Amino acid sequence: MEPSRKRRKLHYRRYLCDYNEPLPRTTRYRMAKIDPLDDDDESSHSDWSEDDQVSNNKERSIDDYRDKDIAPCSSLDFNASLDYHTSSDSDATGATVDSEQSHDEHANCDGVVGASMDSENGHDVENSDEEEGSLNDEPEQQALYDHTTSESDSTGVSLDIGHIVEDCDEAEVSLDDEHEQQSLDDYTNSGSEGLGFEHHSSSHTDDYDGGDDTTSDSEQMVNDDMMRSPLYQGALVTLGQTILLLMAFAVIVGLTQDGLQTLLQILSLILPQDSHLPATKYLFKKLFKTGKYDFHVYCPKCCCVLENNACKRCHQDFDKNELMKNGNFFFTLPLIDQLKHSLETSNLGESLNYRKTRPTNPDTISDIMDGKLYKQMCKDSNLKKDYSFSLTFNSDGVPIFKSSSFSIWPLLCHINELPPNIRKKTMFLTGLWFGPKKPSISTFFRPFINEMKTLSSVGFEWCSNAKIVKSYVYAIICSCDSVARAMLQNIKQFNGKFGCNWCLHPGERVEKGKGHVQVYPFHEEVTERSHTDMIKYQRNVGTGENFGVKGPTPLSSLPFFDIVSGFIVDSMHCIDLGVMRQLSTLWFDSSFHKEPWYIGTRANEIDRKIEQFQPPSNITRMPRSILTRAYWKASEWRAFLLFYAPIVLKSVLPRRFFEHFLLLCQAVYALQTTCITQLELFYASQHLNEFVLNFETLYGRPHMTYNVHILLHLSDSVRNWGPLWCYSAYSFEGCNGFLLKLYNGTQSVPLQIVTSFLLLKEVESMGKVLMQNAHPRVQQLFDTVVDGFNATKPVRRVNGTVFFGHGCSRALDLYEKDAVEQFLENPVKDQAIFYHKAVYNSQIFLSINYRRKLKRDNTLVRRSDGSVCQIVGFAKVESHTGCEHALCLVRKCVSKPRLFLQGYFGESRCQIKHVMSISSEFAELTVLDLSQLSDKFVVYRQENSCLVCLLPNSLERD
């Protein structure tokens, strides 16, 4: 039989599997015309009659798939078949059905996967929608409707339920065409969206949709050996490494399906004929499997999750397709699968020992593990056991379209016991709400809470160094903004009576402008909320005084989670986007031009001073004009509060207002440092109390906002859970921004995000395996794509230090050699390689001889002994024993740093210890190890001196 007829016949068989309606007349005629021609294949298809297939399909309704489980994360499908000549063996979506059912059942459901229509023949999704009269004009609602036409159930099977082929002549499918028809649940395969891949269960069968077990001569099996073999003869990269690089690149940059197809076609033309790289996006995506996720549709009236299309609370049946079109659905990603996968494949298990190996001091607070409530929890739970750990979670709304109200609400969390540099990068997405309204907490958080109950009581087992270990997991900290916090606690917002999340301050309504606002004047004594009282108020709702509690919250049942102290004061929303932005409005907004604190007329003078600041690379955003403050990000407000404002406002802001501002500056800086002593915590609490107490006197009662009030609770968060950087929302907001890059267009946005997120996690973990013993250039490129590590220049790694550039090889002069041998206490060879740029412990350092003139300053550093040094260069030297050393050549400042600012406000003496004045002269050459470079500075250069602002920590990034 001719290939085109064979493909056509395969399409009709799928049609029979997918629909229970009678066949159109054209289809019956074509089947009768084609079948007699296939005498040689009659034996294998004699049982595929129309009546039998339709009756079989009636026995398996769509809802039968709903309760199946999606496969957990797994590695590349090394056994996937690659057909380089024809893809008629499988459906255009690349979806496969893997289950433990019998072969007969497998054959019945295989056909369900592939049914779709060729957009080139006039039967695309949008046209079909118009014919049915249900096309929605809103792009995001159209995206939801795309999902309704092909539900992604827990088995991962594509169920095409929305469109009937009315004319099979026009719907004829050619699977050789590069624009493969798209199954509507391959909701990540549309040309306007990002990458998504099919689900596979743990029991892998075959990838052939027709039920045939044989492999054609044109197919080649991609196995483990082939993935580890060179891409072609003499290549530096293997086939597996190439596939990982391409997939990581496609996901990170948001490459569309057409873009991926074009890229593969270009590579197929460039690469030699013996290359095994898939030439089409279908064959390429067939090699990947994504993790497990669940799909939930809820009642639009009570937000209760539907069971069998019915709401048990409202006793009403609903059309799931219509609900999904309206956005009444959300996704959940089982946390246990993500944790197990990451701990086993990403070497995170070894990093859990951080809480035991980190340096500790009983009199200081340097991380979450030093917090009072964390220590208490270790005594009361299994958290003290080896391999057990805790989580910080967050949820916040993120708009995805500028022209509509649709947004996503990701539920994110990270592991507290990991080292800080790894902790912020290792995010787990456990849920994704999508729609025009805020989520229902009882509905959206219920799967997460149920899973946490299991993880905290039963735990889960995973393999660590060929040993089975058990971990207990606890969600103990929630970091979010004030709006989300009120939703999660189920209390009144800050603009209502008793709107504080931590105390029973009633607040009061005062007149402001043409309306009234809720303010929180300073009170000497206010009763603190407690977990026990909150539970009591939840039970007494409607029967008595409830102090702002609106009703029960599902988070009350979260094991070992304190419904009051478990929520922290987030410095990003409270201070940076809250108090600091409010103060700048008071100072510079012309509506306050009659007030004594107004300095808006001196904005140009302030701008000229701000332009002279040279921040290090740790601060990602350069300082901008105060006139553009409406567009400032949270990190810019933080830099203005801690570094710029104390210097530029010294001679501009009236003295009493400036010294009052210094109270906030010093207190926030102290609570952001890497290590906080008990005395520093006491002074910070005292300064914050003084700041809030006098705020009303200076600026008036109408400006006593909620953000100003919760500064009084800031020191309690540090006392209970560690420094502010440990749990700030910066890392979560950064992840939210990353999620927005995982979709394209307006179609199937939430599923694009979920599948792309899981896929990228899989690529990262597979890189740990396939990138072992990789060529340095290959490893360097992989780091660039996955981690955003700038490796455009040649690099050289020596003992944890990364040198950039080719380096300059020359002989050490007498002064240099004497300094090096004195530091190493061993003789070294005369020749050395010198560099001007190095990275150590994720920080960039530059020498003063760096040829590019930058607006940043990465040359001034502070040594571990507190002295200030200027970097002259970096050298790779070699001892006579062959041992290589990475050294830093510096010149020490001739004078000790001096305090630049201090003020007296009332009875409080405030010293701004992180702003110092240093001399512009430096002493003789000294050699240091890069581990001795502890901190960097924000530099403000003057004619005869230099002001430097010490960074509070090197761990929190924008």
PDB file of C-alpha atoms in Angstrom, residues 108-281:
ATOM      1  CA  ASN A 108      -8.473   1.359  22.707  1.00  0.00           C
ATOM      2  CA  CYS A 109      -7.021   4.424  24.380  1.00  0.00           C
ATOM      3  CA  ASP A 110      -4.071   4.827  22.013  1.00  0.00           C
ATOM      4  CA  GLY A 111      -6.274   6.187  19.331  1.00  0.00           C
ATOM      5  CA  VAL A 112      -7.561   8.870  21.615  1.00  0.00           C
ATOM      6  CA  VAL A 113      -4.187  10.541  21.655  1.00  0.00           C
ATOM      7  CA  GLY A 114      -3.701  11.458  18.118  1.00  0.00           C
ATOM      8  CA  ALA A 115      -6.946  12.849  16.808  1.00  0.00           C
ATOM      9  CA  SER A 116      -6.570  16.431  15.666  1.00  0.00           C
ATOM     10  CA  MET A 117      -6.993  18.590  12.617  1.00  0.00           C
ATOM     11  CA  ASP A 118      -4.628  20.147  10.141  1.00  0.00           C
ATOM     12  CA  SER A 119      -4.797  23.927  10.322  1.00  0.00           C
ATOM     13  CA  GLU A 120      -3.516  24.182   6.767  1.00  0.00           C
ATOM     14  CA  ASN A 121      -6.652  22.421   5.506  1.00  0.00           C
ATOM     15  CA  GLY A 122      -8.989  24.867   7.188  1.00  0.00           C
ATOM     16  CA  HIS A 123      -9.850  22.910  10.310  1.00  0.00           C
ATOM     17  CA  ASP A 124      -7.771  24.606  12.977  1.00  0.00           C
ATOM     18  CA  VAL A 125      -8.911  25.178  16.519  1.00  0.00           C
ATOM     19  CA  GLU A 126     -10.168  28.723  16.106  1.00  0.00           C
ATOM     20  CA  ASN A 127     -12.215  27.937  12.990  1.00  0.00           C
ATOM     21  CA  SER A 128     -13.832  25.011  14.732  1.00  0.00           C
ATOM     22  CA  ASP A 129     -14.695  27.222  17.649  1.00  0.00           C
ATOM     23  CA  GLU A 130     -16.364  29.712  15.359  1.00  0.00           C
ATOM     24  CA  GLU A 131     -18.436  26.983  13.724  1.00  0.00           C
ATOM     25  CA  GLU A 132     -19.694  25.908  17.135  1.00  0.00           C
ATOM     26  CA  GLY A 133     -20.432  29.526  18.049  1.00  0.00           C
ATOM     27  CA  SER A 134     -18.369  29.434  21.241  1.00  0.00           C
ATOM     28  CA  LEU A 135     -15.274  31.414  20.375  1.00  0.00           C
ATOM     29  CA  ASN A 136     -14.369  33.879  23.107  1.00  0.00           C
ATOM     30  CA  ASP A 137     -12.835  37.216  22.184  1.00  0.00           C
ATOM     31  CA  GLU A 138     -10.573  37.418  25.233  1.00  0.00           C
ATOM     32  CA  PRO A 139      -7.195  35.845  24.400  1.00  0.00           C
ATOM     33  CA  GLU A 140      -6.733  34.328  27.800  1.00  0.00           C
ATOM     34  CA  GLN A 141     -10.233  32.877  27.755  1.00  0.00           C
ATOM     35  CA  GLN A 142      -9.507  31.433  24.354  1.00  0.00           C
ATOM     36  CA  ALA A 143      -6.486  29.823  25.948  1.00  0.00           C
ATOM     37  CA  LEU A 144      -8.716  28.230  28.538  1.00  0.00           C
ATOM     38  CA  TYR A 145     -11.083  27.022  25.862  1.00  0.00           C
ATOM     39  CA  ASP A 146      -8.190  25.404  24.070  1.00  0.00           C
ATOM     40  CA  HIS A 147      -7.660  23.423  27.205  1.00  0.00           C
ATOM     41  CA  THR A 148     -11.292  22.462  27.507  1.00  0.00           C
ATOM     42  CA  THR A 149     -11.271  20.844  24.097  1.00  0.00           C
ATOM     43  CA  SER A 150      -8.610  18.452  25.212  1.00  0.00           C
ATOM     44  CA  GLU A 151      -8.420  17.789  28.917  1.00  0.00           C
ATOM     45  CA  SER A 152      -5.088  16.847  30.390  1.00  0.00           C
ATOM     46  CA  ASP A 153      -6.069  14.221  32.882  1.00  0.00           C
ATOM     47  CA  SER A 154      -3.893  12.479  35.399  1.00  0.00           C
ATOM     48  CA  THR A 155      -2.852   9.806  32.946  1.00  0.00           C
ATOM     49  CA  GLY A 156      -1.336  12.379  30.637  1.00  0.00           C
ATOM     50  CA  VAL A 157      -3.516  11.136  27.732  1.00  0.00           C
ATOM     51  CA  SER A 158      -4.603  13.773  25.230  1.00  0.00           C
ATOM     52  CA  LEU A 159      -8.393  13.660  25.124  1.00  0.00           C
ATOM     53  CA  ASP A 160      -9.754  15.504  22.085  1.00  0.00           C
ATOM     54  CA  ILE A 161     -13.435  16.076  22.838  1.00  0.00           C
ATOM     55  CA  GLY A 162     -14.257  19.324  21.143  1.00  0.00           C
ATOM     56  CA  HIS A 163     -14.266  19.018  17.349  1.00  0.00           C
ATOM     57  CA  ILE A 164     -15.873  16.587  14.940  1.00  0.00           C
ATOM     58  CA  VAL A 165     -14.365  16.150  11.507  1.00  0.00           C
ATOM     59  CA  GLU A 166     -17.140  16.885   9.101  1.00  0.00           C
ATOM     60  CA  ASP A 167     -15.256  16.296   5.897  1.00  0.00           C
ATOM     61  CA  CYS A 168     -12.391  13.846   5.986  1.00  0.00           C
ATOM     62  CA  ASP A 169     -11.272  14.942   2.545  1.00  0.00           C
ATOM     63  CA  GLU A 170     -10.394  18.303   4.002  1.00  0.00           C
ATOM     64  CA  ALA A 171      -9.239  16.912   7.340  1.00  0.00           C
ATOM     65  CA  GLU A 172      -6.793  14.529   5.736  1.00  0.00           C
ATOM     66  CA  VAL A 173      -3.582  14.511   7.737  1.00  0.00           C
ATOM     67  CA  SER A 174      -0.042  14.222   6.473  1.00  0.00           C
ATOM     68  CA  LEU A 175       2.208  13.421   9.399  1.00  0.00           C
ATOM     69  CA  ASP A 176       5.265  14.155   7.268  1.00  0.00           C
ATOM     70  CA  ASP A 177       4.305  17.816   7.179  1.00  0.00           C
ATOM     71  CA  GLU A 178       6.502  19.952   9.451  1.00  0.00           C
ATOM     72  CA  HIS A 179       3.361  21.717  10.697  1.00  0.00           C
ATOM     73  CA  GLU A 180       2.023  18.651  12.463  1.00  0.00           C
ATOM     74  CA  GLN A 181      -1.608  18.884  13.519  1.00  0.00           C
ATOM     75  CA  GLN A 182      -1.950  19.632  17.190  1.00  0.00           C
ATOM     76  CA  SER A 183      -3.992  17.714  19.686  1.00  0.00           C
ATOM     77  CA  LEU A 184      -5.820  20.220  21.804  1.00  0.00           C
ATOM     78  CA  ASP A 185      -4.460  18.849  25.036  1.00  0.00           C
ATOM     79  CA  ASP A 186      -0.985  19.149  23.693  1.00  0.00           C
ATOM     80  CA  TYR A 187      -1.831  22.506  25.063  1.00  0.00           C
ATOM     81  CA  THR A 188       1.844  23.314  24.910  1.00  0.00           C
ATOM     82  CA  ASN A 189       2.265  22.482  21.239  1.00  0.00           C
ATOM     83  CA  SER A 190       0.535  25.498  19.719  1.00  0.00           C
ATOM     84  CA  GLY A 191       2.744  27.766  17.675  1.00  0.00           C
ATOM     85  CA  SER A 192       2.138  30.748  19.959  1.00  0.00           C
ATOM     86  CA  GLU A 193       3.286  29.163  23.211  1.00  0.00           C
ATOM     87  CA  GLY A 194       6.287  27.666  24.885  1.00  0.00           C
ATOM     88  CA  LEU A 195       7.536  24.159  25.198  1.00  0.00           C
ATOM     89  CA  GLY A 196       5.493  21.417  26.773  1.00  0.00           C
ATOM     90  CA  PHE A 197       5.920  17.687  26.688  1.00  0.00           C
ATOM     91  CA  GLU A 198       3.812  14.621  27.054  1.00  0.00           C
ATOM     92  CA  HIS A 199       3.271  12.747  30.256  1.00  0.00           C
ATOM     93  CA  HIS A 200       4.503   9.227  30.789  1.00  0.00           C
ATOM     94  CA  SER A 201       3.662   6.855  33.546  1.00  0.00           C
ATOM     95  CA  SER A 202       6.353   4.870  35.276  1.00  0.00           C
ATOM     96  CA  SER A 203       5.490   1.813  33.228  1.00  0.00           C
ATOM     97  CA  HIS A 204       6.696   2.554  29.734  1.00  0.00           C
ATOM     98  CA  THR A 205       5.219   0.482  26.924  1.00  0.00           C
ATOM     99  CA  ASP A 206       5.655   1.449  23.295  1.00  0.00           C
ATOM    100  CA  ASP A 207       5.354   4.778  21.530  1.00  0.00           C
ATOM    101  CA  TYR A 208       3.398   3.451  18.581  1.00  0.00           C
ATOM    102  CA  ASP A 209      -0.163   4.708  18.464  1.00  0.00           C
ATOM    103  CA  GLY A 210      -1.438   2.055  16.178  1.00  0.00           C
ATOM    104  CA  GLY A 211      -0.656  -0.730  18.602  1.00  0.00           C
ATOM    105  CA  ASP A 212       2.001  -2.310  16.411  1.00  0.00           C
ATOM    106  CA  ASP A 213       5.004  -3.610  18.371  1.00  0.00           C
ATOM    107  CA  THR A 214       7.360  -3.788  15.453  1.00  0.00           C
ATOM    108  CA  THR A 215       9.994  -1.202  14.577  1.00  0.00           C
ATOM    109  CA  SER A 216      10.349  -0.130  10.971  1.00  0.00           C
ATOM    110  CA  ASP A 217      13.642  -0.232   9.146  1.00  0.00           C
ATOM    111  CA  SER A 218      13.734   3.555   9.038  1.00  0.00           C
ATOM    112  CA  GLU A 219      13.708   3.860  12.835  1.00  0.00           C
ATOM    113  CA  GLN A 220      16.805   4.097  14.967  1.00  0.00           C
ATOM    114  CA  MET A 221      16.739   3.452  18.710  1.00  0.00           C
ATOM    115  CA  VAL A 222      18.217   6.188  20.877  1.00  0.00           C
ATOM    116  CA  ASN A 223      19.735   4.321  23.799  1.00  0.00           C
ATOM    117  CA  ASP A 224      22.120   5.201  26.587  1.00  0.00           C
ATOM    118  CA  ASP A 225      25.223   4.471  24.522  1.00  0.00           C
ATOM    119  CA  MET A 226      24.048   6.682  21.680  1.00  0.00           C
ATOM    120  CA  MET A 227      23.285   9.558  24.071  1.00  0.00           C
ATOM    121  CA  ARG A 228      26.847   9.380  25.391  1.00  0.00           C
ATOM    122  CA  SER A 229      28.454   9.011  21.982  1.00  0.00           C
ATOM    123  CA  PRO A 230      29.779  12.047  20.053  1.00  0.00           C
ATOM    124  CA  LEU A 231      27.217  13.990  18.066  1.00  0.00           C
ATOM    125  CA  TYR A 232      29.279  13.118  14.997  1.00  0.00           C
ATOM    126  CA  GLN A 233      32.765  11.831  14.464  1.00  0.00           C
ATOM    127  CA  GLY A 234      35.276  14.157  16.081  1.00  0.00           C
ATOM    128  CA  ALA A 235      32.687  16.340  17.882  1.00  0.00           C
ATOM    129  CA  LEU A 236      33.429  17.822  21.314  1.00  0.00           C
ATOM    130  CA  VAL A 237      29.843  17.330  22.423  1.00  0.00           C
ATOM    131  CA  THR A 238      27.765  14.175  22.785  1.00  0.00           C
ATOM    132  CA  LEU A 239      24.269  13.665  21.463  1.00  0.00           C
ATOM    133  CA  GLY A 240      22.783  13.852  24.956  1.00  0.00           C
ATOM    134  CA  GLN A 241      24.646  17.053  25.789  1.00  0.00           C
ATOM    135  CA  THR A 242      23.488  18.625  22.530  1.00  0.00           C
ATOM    136  CA  ILE A 243      19.870  17.761  23.232  1.00  0.00           C
ATOM    137  CA  LEU A 244      20.095  19.200  26.743  1.00  0.00           C
ATOM    138  CA  LEU A 245      21.715  22.405  25.497  1.00  0.00           C
ATOM    139  CA  LEU A 246      19.070  22.898  22.839  1.00  0.00           C
ATOM    140  CA  MET A 247      16.185  22.203  25.198  1.00  0.00           C
ATOM    141  CA  ALA A 248      17.560  24.470  27.930  1.00  0.00           C
ATOM    142  CA  PHE A 249      18.071  27.234  25.382  1.00  0.00           C
ATOM    143  CA  ALA A 250      14.559  26.800  23.982  1.00  0.00           C
ATOM    144  CA  VAL A 251      12.924  27.018  27.420  1.00  0.00           C
ATOM    145  CA  ILE A 252      15.042  29.834  28.845  1.00  0.00           C
ATOM    146  CA  VAL A 253      14.665  32.196  25.891  1.00  0.00           C
ATOM    147  CA  GLY A 254      11.017  31.255  25.304  1.00  0.00           C
ATOM    148  CA  LEU A 255      11.546  29.787  21.857  1.00  0.00           C
ATOM    149  CA  THR A 256       8.292  29.106  20.041  1.00  0.00           C
ATOM    150  CA  GLN A 257       7.451  25.810  18.411  1.00  0.00           C
ATOM    151  CA  ASP A 258       8.086  27.219  14.950  1.00  0.00           C
ATOM    152  CA  GLY A 259      11.372  28.660  16.184  1.00  0.00           C
ATOM    153  CA  LEU A 260      12.434  25.277  17.571  1.00  0.00           C
ATOM    154  CA  GLN A 261      11.484  23.580  14.308  1.00  0.00           C
ATOM    155  CA  THR A 262      13.511  26.101  12.304  1.00  0.00           C
ATOM    156  CA  LEU A 263      16.513  25.711  14.599  1.00  0.00           C
ATOM    157  CA  LEU A 264      16.477  21.934  14.206  1.00  0.00           C
ATOM    158  CA  GLN A 265      16.189  22.247  10.437  1.00  0.00           C
ATOM    159  CA  ILE A 266      19.169  24.587  10.322  1.00  0.00           C
ATOM    160  CA  LEU A 267      21.235  22.183  12.413  1.00  0.00           C
ATOM    161  CA  SER A 268      20.238  19.241  10.219  1.00  0.00           C
ATOM    162  CA  LEU A 269      21.610  21.118   7.225  1.00  0.00           C
ATOM    163  CA  ILE A 270      24.841  22.050   8.971  1.00  0.00           C
ATOM    164  CA  LEU A 271      25.658  18.793  10.766  1.00  0.00           C
ATOM    165  CA  PRO A 272      27.210  15.803   8.980  1.00  0.00           C
ATOM    166  CA  GLN A 273      25.028  12.960   7.795  1.00  0.00           C
ATOM    167  CA  ASP A 274      26.184  10.653  10.602  1.00  0.00           C
ATOM    168  CA  SER A 275      24.651  12.967  13.216  1.00  0.00           C
ATOM    169  CA  HIS A 276      21.755  11.439  15.182  1.00  0.00           C
ATOM    170  CA  LEU A 277      20.201  14.745  16.242  1.00  0.00           C
ATOM    171  CA  PRO A 278      16.418  14.681  15.634  1.00  0.00           C
ATOM    172  CA  ALA A 279      15.483  16.769  12.644  1.00  0.00           C
ATOM    173  CA  THR A 280      11.928  17.681  13.706  1.00  0.00           C
ATOM    174  CA  LYS A 281      10.447  19.117  16.865  1.00  0.00           C
TER     175      LYS A 281
END
